[in-house]
Amino acid sequence: MNTSTCYILGIESSCDDTAAAVINNGVVLSNVVATQEIHTEYGGVVPELASRAHQQNIVPVVHQALRKANIDKKQLHAIAFTSGPGLMGSLLVGTSFSKSLSLGLGIPLIDVNHMQAHILAHFIKAEGQTPPKFPFLALTISGGHTQIVKVTNYFDMEVIGQTIDDAVGEAFDKSAKILGLPYPGGPLIDKYAQQGNPKAYPFPKPKVSPLDFSFSGLKTSVLYFIERETAKNPDFISEHIEDICASIQYTIVSYLMDKLKNAVKKTGIKEIAIGGGVSANSGIRKALQDAEGKYGWKTHIPKFEYCTDNAAMIAIVGELKYKQGIFAETNVVASARLKL
Ligand code: KG4
Ligand code: ZN
């Protein structure tokens, strides 16, 4: 194994988090995330405001990442940045900044697919974590994506199932909005769910092909259910918030687990890894832990800080590409709909 120093700076700006991290041979030296609070009052990410906030944050965030890693920018070996998928205006800030920095420092530039990074975050060296063995199945669950990916090697990935409408993070956030909770509501549903009865209110699971997902119907059934109940009792939400959240979370988690079971059956692969912001959810983390004993799976759950959007995951992909000599040209462009 190559143990000589290899400092890679990762930069992430695909949505509403401006993030920078420094990695050295799989070990994260710093991982800085500036979350943009501005979107909370609008109940969702406002693209125009996101790109402006990235412009403001990117220089201080990168400085802080270098300072925390205790290195100077001249010691960097390469710059890795998110080239997509994501919001175009947000991606452009990180892309242009990274190009300029790599040109200024005279070091290679590496483009990184955000969804690939959520999967390869498992190769960050962290205490108590063992990386998944190839081939494995990755369930990528975020505010923008819901996919089951067959991962044969670092850069050999095949999407075998995906959502036909909303992403699972949207299902959490839109349900939370119906309950009057602020954006992003996913973590709040999770918090209340931990005190509630998951079987209190049954919600239907949408029927689509075995490996695909659909979440738009769930949002509608939550809406109709809340309208019906609040018509009878205006305080229904505040009186039953824990049970409502537990029931929504239970429906979503068991739906995700059903799809994983189908994927294991189809591929014969029992090595499972999750990635993306929703993998911070306590319900899915517990269900996956239980699956080890129940179904004989080997499950991999990333450390909390590598689940939601972060730059350490961009830096690890940068490092893997750097060691294989895979670099970007200076005319590389951001792509809002970049595929895996
Ligand atoms: O990966 P991510 O940080 O950004 C995207 O690329 O989308 O994921 C953000 C999504 C949001 O929808 C947020 O509500 C959800 O992840 N999320 C959660 C939890 N933490 C974050 N959803 C459910 N439970 C959580 N604990
Ligand atoms: Zn993400």
CSV table of C-alpha atoms and ligand atoms in Angstrom, one decimal:
chain,number,residue,atom,x,y,z
A,1,MET,CA,0.0,0.0,0.0
A,2,ASN,CA,1.2,3.5,-0.8
A,3,THR,CA,1.7,5.3,2.5
A,4,SER,CA,3.5,8.4,1.2
A,5,THR,CA,1.8,11.7,1.9
A,6,CYS,CA,-1.1,12.5,-0.5
A,7,TYR,CA,-3.1,15.5,0.5
A,8,ILE,CA,-6.3,15.9,-1.5
A,9,LEU,CA,-8.7,18.9,-1.0
A,10,GLY,CA,-12.4,18.0,-1.6
A,11,ILE,CA,-15.0,20.7,-2.4
A,12,GLU,CA,-18.7,20.1,-2.4
A,13,SER,CA,-21.3,22.7,-3.4
A,14,SER,CA,-24.1,20.7,-5.2
A,15,CYS,CA,-27.0,21.9,-3.1
A,16,ASP,CA,-27.2,24.0,0.0
A,17,ASP,CA,-24.1,23.0,1.9
A,18,THR,CA,-20.7,24.6,1.2
A,19,ALA,CA,-18.1,22.0,2.3
A,20,ALA,CA,-14.4,21.5,2.1
A,21,ALA,CA,-12.2,18.6,3.5
A,22,VAL,CA,-8.7,17.4,3.4
A,23,ILE,CA,-7.8,13.7,3.2
A,24,ASN,CA,-4.5,11.9,3.4
A,25,ASN,CA,-4.4,8.2,2.4
A,26,GLY,CA,-8.1,7.6,3.4
A,27,VAL,CA,-7.8,9.5,6.7
A,28,VAL,CA,-9.9,12.7,7.0
A,29,LEU,CA,-7.7,15.5,8.4
A,30,SER,CA,-10.6,18.1,8.3
A,31,ASN,CA,-14.2,18.1,7.2
A,32,VAL,CA,-15.9,21.5,7.3
A,33,VAL,CA,-19.5,22.1,6.3
A,34,ALA,CA,-21.3,25.5,6.2
A,35,THR,CA,-25.0,24.8,6.2
A,36,GLN,CA,-27.1,27.6,4.6
A,37,GLU,CA,-29.7,28.5,7.2
A,38,ILE,CA,-31.3,31.0,4.8
A,39,HIS,CA,-33.5,28.3,3.2
A,40,THR,CA,-35.4,27.4,6.4
A,41,GLU,CA,-37.7,30.4,6.2
A,42,TYR,CA,-38.7,29.4,2.6
A,43,GLY,CA,-39.5,25.8,3.4
A,44,GLY,CA,-37.0,24.4,0.9
A,45,VAL,CA,-33.8,25.2,-1.0
A,46,VAL,CA,-34.0,28.4,-3.1
A,47,PRO,CA,-31.4,27.8,-5.9
A,48,GLU,CA,-30.7,31.5,-6.5
A,49,LEU,CA,-30.0,32.0,-2.8
A,50,ALA,CA,-27.9,28.8,-2.6
A,51,SER,CA,-25.5,29.9,-5.3
A,52,ARG,CA,-25.1,33.3,-3.7
A,53,ALA,CA,-24.4,31.8,-0.3
A,54,HIS,CA,-21.8,29.4,-1.9
A,55,GLN,CA,-20.0,32.5,-3.3
A,56,GLN,CA,-19.8,34.0,0.2
A,57,ASN,CA,-18.9,30.8,2.0
A,58,ILE,CA,-16.4,29.0,-0.3
A,59,VAL,CA,-13.2,30.9,0.5
A,60,PRO,CA,-13.6,30.9,4.3
A,61,VAL,CA,-14.7,27.2,4.3
A,62,VAL,CA,-11.6,26.2,2.3
A,63,HIS,CA,-9.4,28.2,4.5
A,64,GLN,CA,-10.8,26.6,7.6
A,65,ALA,CA,-10.4,23.1,6.1
A,66,LEU,CA,-6.7,23.8,5.4
A,67,ARG,CA,-6.2,25.3,8.8
A,68,LYS,CA,-7.9,22.4,10.6
A,69,ALA,CA,-5.8,19.9,8.6
A,70,ASN,CA,-2.8,21.9,9.6
A,71,ILE,CA,-1.4,22.2,6.1
A,72,ASP,CA,-0.7,25.0,3.6
A,73,LYS,CA,-2.4,25.0,0.2
A,74,LYS,CA,1.0,24.6,-1.4
A,75,GLN,CA,1.2,21.1,0.1
A,76,LEU,CA,-1.9,19.9,-1.7
A,77,HIS,CA,-1.5,17.2,-4.4
A,78,ALA,CA,-4.9,17.7,-6.2
A,79,ILE,CA,-8.3,19.4,-6.0
A,80,ALA,CA,-11.4,17.3,-6.2
A,81,PHE,CA,-14.8,18.9,-6.7
A,82,THR,CA,-18.4,17.9,-7.2
A,83,SER,CA,-19.3,18.3,-10.9
A,84,GLY,CA,-22.9,17.0,-10.6
A,85,PRO,CA,-25.7,16.1,-10.1
A,86,GLY,CA,-27.1,19.1,-8.3
A,87,LEU,CA,-28.3,22.6,-8.7
A,88,MET,CA,-26.6,24.2,-11.7
A,89,GLY,CA,-25.9,27.6,-10.0
A,90,SER,CA,-24.5,25.9,-6.9
A,91,LEU,CA,-22.3,23.5,-8.9
A,92,LEU,CA,-20.9,26.3,-11.0
A,93,VAL,CA,-19.5,28.0,-7.9
A,94,GLY,CA,-17.5,24.9,-6.8
A,95,THR,CA,-16.5,24.1,-10.3
A,96,SER,CA,-15.1,27.5,-11.1
A,97,PHE,CA,-13.4,27.9,-7.7
A,98,SER,CA,-11.7,24.5,-8.0
A,99,LYS,CA,-10.5,25.2,-11.6
A,100,SER,CA,-9.0,28.4,-10.5
A,101,LEU,CA,-7.3,27.0,-7.5
A,102,SER,CA,-5.9,24.0,-9.4
A,103,LEU,CA,-4.5,26.3,-12.1
A,104,GLY,CA,-3.1,28.7,-9.5
A,105,LEU,CA,-1.4,25.9,-7.6
A,106,GLY,CA,-0.4,24.0,-10.7
A,107,ILE,CA,-1.9,20.7,-9.4
A,108,PRO,CA,-4.4,18.3,-11.0
A,109,LEU,CA,-8.1,18.8,-11.0
A,110,ILE,CA,-10.5,15.9,-10.4
A,111,ASP,CA,-14.2,15.9,-11.1
A,112,VAL,CA,-16.4,13.8,-8.8
A,113,ASN,CA,-20.0,12.5,-9.2
A,114,HIS,CA,-21.9,13.4,-6.0
A,115,MET,CA,-23.9,10.1,-5.9
A,116,GLN,CA,-20.7,8.1,-6.5
A,117,ALA,CA,-19.2,9.9,-3.6
A,118,HIS,CA,-22.1,9.1,-1.2
A,119,ILE,CA,-21.3,5.4,-2.0
A,120,LEU,CA,-17.5,5.6,-1.9
A,121,ALA,CA,-17.7,7.5,1.5
A,122,HIS,CA,-17.5,3.9,2.9
A,123,PHE,CA,-13.8,3.8,1.9
A,124,ILE,CA,-12.9,6.7,4.3
A,125,LYS,CA,-10.9,5.2,7.1
A,126,ALA,CA,-12.8,5.6,10.4
A,127,GLU,CA,-12.6,3.8,13.7
A,128,GLY,CA,-14.9,0.8,13.9
A,129,GLN,CA,-15.7,0.9,10.2
A,130,THR,CA,-14.7,-1.8,7.7
A,131,PRO,CA,-15.2,-1.0,4.0
A,132,PRO,CA,-17.7,-3.1,2.0
A,133,LYS,CA,-16.3,-5.9,-0.1
A,134,PHE,CA,-17.0,-5.9,-3.8
A,135,PRO,CA,-19.5,-6.6,-5.2
A,136,PHE,CA,-21.9,-4.9,-2.9
A,137,LEU,CA,-25.3,-3.3,-3.1
A,138,ALA,CA,-25.6,0.4,-2.3
A,139,LEU,CA,-28.8,2.0,-1.3
A,140,THR,CA,-28.4,5.7,-2.0
A,141,ILE,CA,-31.1,7.7,-0.2
A,142,SER,CA,-31.0,11.5,-0.2
A,143,GLY,CA,-33.1,14.6,-0.9
A,144,GLY,CA,-32.5,14.3,-4.6
A,145,HIS,CA,-32.1,10.5,-5.2
A,146,THR,CA,-33.3,7.1,-4.3
A,147,GLN,CA,-31.4,4.3,-6.0
A,148,ILE,CA,-30.2,0.7,-5.5
A,149,VAL,CA,-26.8,0.4,-7.1
A,150,LYS,CA,-24.7,-2.7,-7.8
A,151,VAL,CA,-21.1,-1.8,-7.1
A,152,THR,CA,-18.6,-4.1,-8.8
A,153,ASN,CA,-15.6,-1.9,-8.3
A,154,TYR,CA,-14.8,1.7,-7.3
A,155,PHE,CA,-15.8,3.0,-10.7
A,156,ASP,CA,-17.9,0.2,-12.0
A,157,MET,CA,-21.5,0.9,-10.8
A,158,GLU,CA,-24.9,-0.1,-12.2
A,159,VAL,CA,-28.2,1.4,-11.1
A,160,ILE,CA,-30.6,-1.6,-10.7
A,161,GLY,CA,-33.5,0.3,-9.2
A,162,GLN,CA,-34.7,3.8,-8.6
A,163,THR,CA,-37.5,6.2,-7.8
A,164,ILE,CA,-40.0,6.9,-10.5
A,165,ASP,CA,-41.1,10.2,-8.9
A,166,ASP,CA,-40.0,11.8,-5.6
A,167,ALA,CA,-36.8,10.9,-3.7
A,168,VAL,CA,-37.1,9.5,-0.2
A,169,GLY,CA,-35.7,12.6,1.4
A,170,GLU,CA,-38.5,14.6,-0.3
A,171,ALA,CA,-41.0,12.2,1.1
A,172,PHE,CA,-39.7,13.0,4.6
A,173,ASP,CA,-39.4,16.7,3.9
A,174,LYS,CA,-42.8,17.1,2.2
A,175,SER,CA,-44.6,15.0,4.9
A,176,ALA,CA,-42.9,17.2,7.5
A,177,LYS,CA,-44.1,20.3,5.8
A,178,ILE,CA,-47.7,19.0,5.9
A,179,LEU,CA,-47.2,18.6,9.7
A,180,GLY,CA,-46.0,22.3,9.8
A,181,LEU,CA,-42.4,21.3,10.6
A,182,PRO,CA,-39.5,23.5,9.2
A,183,TYR,CA,-37.2,22.5,6.4
A,184,PRO,CA,-35.5,20.1,6.2
A,185,GLY,CA,-38.1,18.1,8.1
A,186,GLY,CA,-36.4,14.6,7.8
A,187,PRO,CA,-34.3,14.9,10.9
A,188,LEU,CA,-37.4,16.2,12.9
A,189,ILE,CA,-39.6,13.3,11.8
A,190,ASP,CA,-36.8,11.0,12.9
A,191,LYS,CA,-36.6,12.8,16.3
A,192,TYR,CA,-40.4,12.6,17.0
A,193,ALA,CA,-40.6,9.1,15.6
A,194,GLN,CA,-38.3,7.8,18.4
A,195,GLN,CA,-41.0,8.6,21.0
A,196,GLY,CA,-44.0,7.3,19.0
A,197,ASN,CA,-45.9,4.1,18.0
A,198,PRO,CA,-44.9,3.1,14.5
A,199,LYS,CA,-48.1,1.1,14.0
A,200,ALA,CA,-50.5,3.9,15.1
A,201,TYR,CA,-51.6,4.9,11.6
A,202,PRO,CA,-51.1,2.6,8.7
A,203,PHE,CA,-50.1,4.3,5.4
A,204,PRO,CA,-50.2,2.4,2.1
A,205,LYS,CA,-46.9,1.3,0.3
A,206,PRO,CA,-47.0,2.2,-3.4
A,207,LYS,CA,-46.8,-0.7,-5.8
A,208,VAL,CA,-44.2,-0.4,-8.5
A,209,SER,CA,-41.8,-2.9,-10.1
A,210,PRO,CA,-39.8,-4.9,-7.5
A,211,LEU,CA,-36.6,-2.8,-7.4
A,212,ASP,CA,-38.1,0.6,-8.1
A,213,PHE,CA,-39.6,3.2,-5.7
A,214,SER,CA,-42.5,5.6,-5.7
A,215,PHE,CA,-43.0,8.2,-2.9
A,216,SER,CA,-45.5,10.7,-4.4
A,217,GLY,CA,-48.5,8.7,-3.2
A,218,LEU,CA,-47.3,8.6,0.4
A,219,LYS,CA,-47.1,12.4,0.5
A,220,THR,CA,-50.7,12.5,-0.8
A,221,SER,CA,-52.0,9.9,1.7
A,222,VAL,CA,-50.3,11.8,4.6
A,223,LEU,CA,-52.0,15.0,3.3
A,224,TYR,CA,-55.5,13.5,3.1
A,225,PHE,CA,-55.1,11.8,6.5
A,226,ILE,CA,-54.0,15.0,8.2
A,227,GLU,CA,-56.9,17.0,6.5
A,228,ARG,CA,-59.4,14.4,7.6
A,229,GLU,CA,-58.2,14.2,11.2
A,230,THR,CA,-57.7,18.0,11.8
A,231,ALA,CA,-61.2,18.6,10.5
A,232,LYS,CA,-62.4,16.5,13.4
A,233,ASN,CA,-59.8,17.8,15.9
A,234,PRO,CA,-57.8,21.0,15.1
A,235,ASP,CA,-55.1,20.0,17.7
A,236,PHE,CA,-54.7,16.5,16.1
A,237,ILE,CA,-51.1,17.2,14.9
A,238,SER,CA,-49.7,18.6,18.1
A,239,GLU,CA,-51.5,15.9,20.2
A,240,HIS,CA,-50.2,13.0,18.1
A,241,ILE,CA,-47.0,14.3,16.5
A,242,GLU,CA,-44.9,11.4,17.8
A,243,ASP,CA,-47.2,8.7,16.6
A,244,ILE,CA,-47.7,10.4,13.2
A,245,CYS,CA,-44.0,10.7,12.6
A,246,ALA,CA,-43.3,7.1,13.8
A,247,SER,CA,-46.0,5.8,11.4
A,248,ILE,CA,-44.6,7.8,8.4
A,249,GLN,CA,-41.0,6.7,9.2
A,250,TYR,CA,-42.1,3.1,9.7
A,251,THR,CA,-43.8,3.0,6.3
A,252,ILE,CA,-40.8,4.5,4.6
A,253,VAL,CA,-38.2,2.3,6.3
A,254,SER,CA,-40.1,-0.9,5.7
A,255,TYR,CA,-40.6,0.1,2.1
A,256,LEU,CA,-36.8,0.7,1.6
A,257,MET,CA,-36.1,-2.7,3.4
A,258,ASP,CA,-38.6,-4.5,1.1
A,259,LYS,CA,-36.8,-3.2,-2.0
A,260,LEU,CA,-33.4,-4.2,-0.6
A,261,LYS,CA,-34.7,-7.7,0.1
A,262,ASN,CA,-35.9,-7.9,-3.5
A,263,ALA,CA,-32.4,-6.7,-4.7
A,264,VAL,CA,-30.6,-9.3,-2.6
A,265,LYS,CA,-32.9,-12.0,-4.0
A,266,LYS,CA,-32.3,-10.9,-7.5
A,267,THR,CA,-28.5,-10.5,-7.3
A,268,GLY,CA,-27.5,-12.9,-4.6
A,269,ILE,CA,-25.4,-10.1,-3.1
A,270,LYS,CA,-25.7,-9.8,0.7
A,271,GLU,CA,-23.1,-7.1,1.3
A,272,ILE,CA,-25.1,-3.9,1.7
A,273,ALA,CA,-24.0,-0.3,2.1
A,274,ILE,CA,-26.1,2.8,2.5
A,275,GLY,CA,-25.3,6.4,1.6
A,276,GLY,CA,-26.9,9.8,1.3
A,277,GLY,CA,-28.6,12.2,3.8
A,278,VAL,CA,-31.4,9.8,4.7
A,279,SER,CA,-28.9,7.2,5.9
A,280,ALA,CA,-28.6,9.4,9.0
A,281,ASN,CA,-32.2,8.2,9.9
A,282,SER,CA,-32.3,6.1,13.0
A,283,GLY,CA,-35.0,3.8,11.7
A,284,ILE,CA,-33.1,2.7,8.6
A,285,ARG,CA,-29.9,2.4,10.6
A,286,LYS,CA,-31.6,0.1,13.1
A,287,ALA,CA,-33.4,-2.0,10.4
A,288,LEU,CA,-30.1,-2.6,8.6
A,289,GLN,CA,-28.3,-3.5,11.9
A,290,ASP,CA,-31.1,-6.0,12.6
A,291,ALA,CA,-30.8,-7.4,9.1
A,292,GLU,CA,-27.4,-8.8,9.9
A,293,GLY,CA,-28.9,-11.3,12.3
A,294,LYS,CA,-32.2,-11.7,10.6
A,295,TYR,CA,-31.2,-12.3,7.0
A,296,GLY,CA,-27.4,-12.9,7.3
A,297,TRP,CA,-26.5,-9.7,5.5
A,298,LYS,CA,-23.3,-7.7,6.1
A,299,THR,CA,-24.4,-4.1,6.4
A,300,HIS,CA,-22.3,-1.0,6.3
A,301,ILE,CA,-23.6,2.3,7.8
A,302,PRO,CA,-21.4,5.3,7.4
A,303,LYS,CA,-20.4,7.6,10.3
A,304,PHE,CA,-23.1,10.2,10.8
A,305,GLU,CA,-21.0,13.1,9.4
A,306,TYR,CA,-20.3,11.2,6.2
A,307,CYS,CA,-24.1,10.5,5.5
A,308,THR,CA,-25.4,14.0,4.8
A,309,ASP,CA,-23.6,16.2,2.2
A,310,ASN,CA,-20.0,16.7,3.0
A,311,ALA,CA,-16.7,17.2,1.3
A,312,ALA,CA,-14.8,14.3,2.9
A,313,MET,CA,-16.7,11.9,0.5
A,314,ILE,CA,-15.6,14.1,-2.5
A,315,ALA,CA,-12.0,14.0,-1.2
A,316,ILE,CA,-11.9,10.2,-0.9
A,317,VAL,CA,-13.1,9.8,-4.5
A,318,GLY,CA,-10.5,12.4,-5.5
A,319,GLU,CA,-7.9,10.3,-3.8
A,320,LEU,CA,-9.0,7.0,-5.4
A,321,LYS,CA,-9.0,8.7,-8.8
A,322,TYR,CA,-5.6,10.5,-8.1
A,323,LYS,CA,-4.0,7.1,-7.4
A,324,GLN,CA,-5.4,5.7,-10.7
A,325,GLY,CA,-4.3,8.9,-12.6
A,326,ILE,CA,-7.8,9.8,-13.5
A,327,PHE,CA,-7.9,13.6,-13.9
A,328,ALA,CA,-10.2,16.2,-15.4
A,329,GLU,CA,-9.4,18.6,-18.3
A,330,THR,CA,-9.6,22.3,-17.5
A,331,ASN,CA,-12.6,22.5,-19.9
A,332,VAL,CA,-14.6,20.2,-17.6
A,333,VAL,CA,-18.2,21.4,-17.1
A,334,ALA,CA,-20.7,21.0,-14.2
A,335,SER,CA,-23.7,18.8,-15.1
A,336,ALA,CA,-26.9,19.2,-13.1
A,337,ARG,CA,-28.2,15.8,-14.3
A,338,LEU,CA,-24.9,13.8,-14.2
A,339,LYS,CA,-25.6,10.1,-14.2
A,340,LEU,CA,-23.7,7.5,-12.2
B,1,KG4,O1,-27.5,13.8,0.9
B,1,KG4,P1,-28.2,15.1,1.5
B,1,KG4,O2,-27.5,15.8,2.6
B,1,KG4,O3,-28.5,16.1,0.3
B,1,KG4,C1,-28.9,15.7,-0.9
B,1,KG4,O4,-28.0,15.4,-1.8
B,1,KG4,O5,-30.1,15.7,-1.1
B,1,KG4,O6,-29.7,14.6,1.9
B,1,KG4,C2,-30.6,15.6,2.5
B,1,KG4,C3,-31.9,14.8,2.8
B,1,KG4,C4,-33.0,15.8,3.2
B,1,KG4,O7,-34.2,15.4,2.6
B,1,KG4,C5,-33.1,15.5,4.7
B,1,KG4,O8,-34.4,15.7,5.2
B,1,KG4,C6,-32.7,14.0,4.8
B,1,KG4,O9,-31.7,13.9,3.9
B,1,KG4,N1,-32.3,13.6,6.2
B,1,KG4,C7,-33.1,12.8,6.9
B,1,KG4,C8,-32.4,12.7,8.1
B,1,KG4,N2,-31.2,13.4,8.1
B,1,KG4,C9,-31.2,14.0,6.9
B,1,KG4,N3,-34.2,12.1,6.7
B,1,KG4,C10,-34.7,11.3,7.6
B,1,KG4,N4,-34.1,11.2,8.8
B,1,KG4,C11,-32.9,11.8,9.1
B,1,KG4,N5,-32.4,11.6,10.3
B,2,ZN,ZN,-26.2,14.2,-1.2
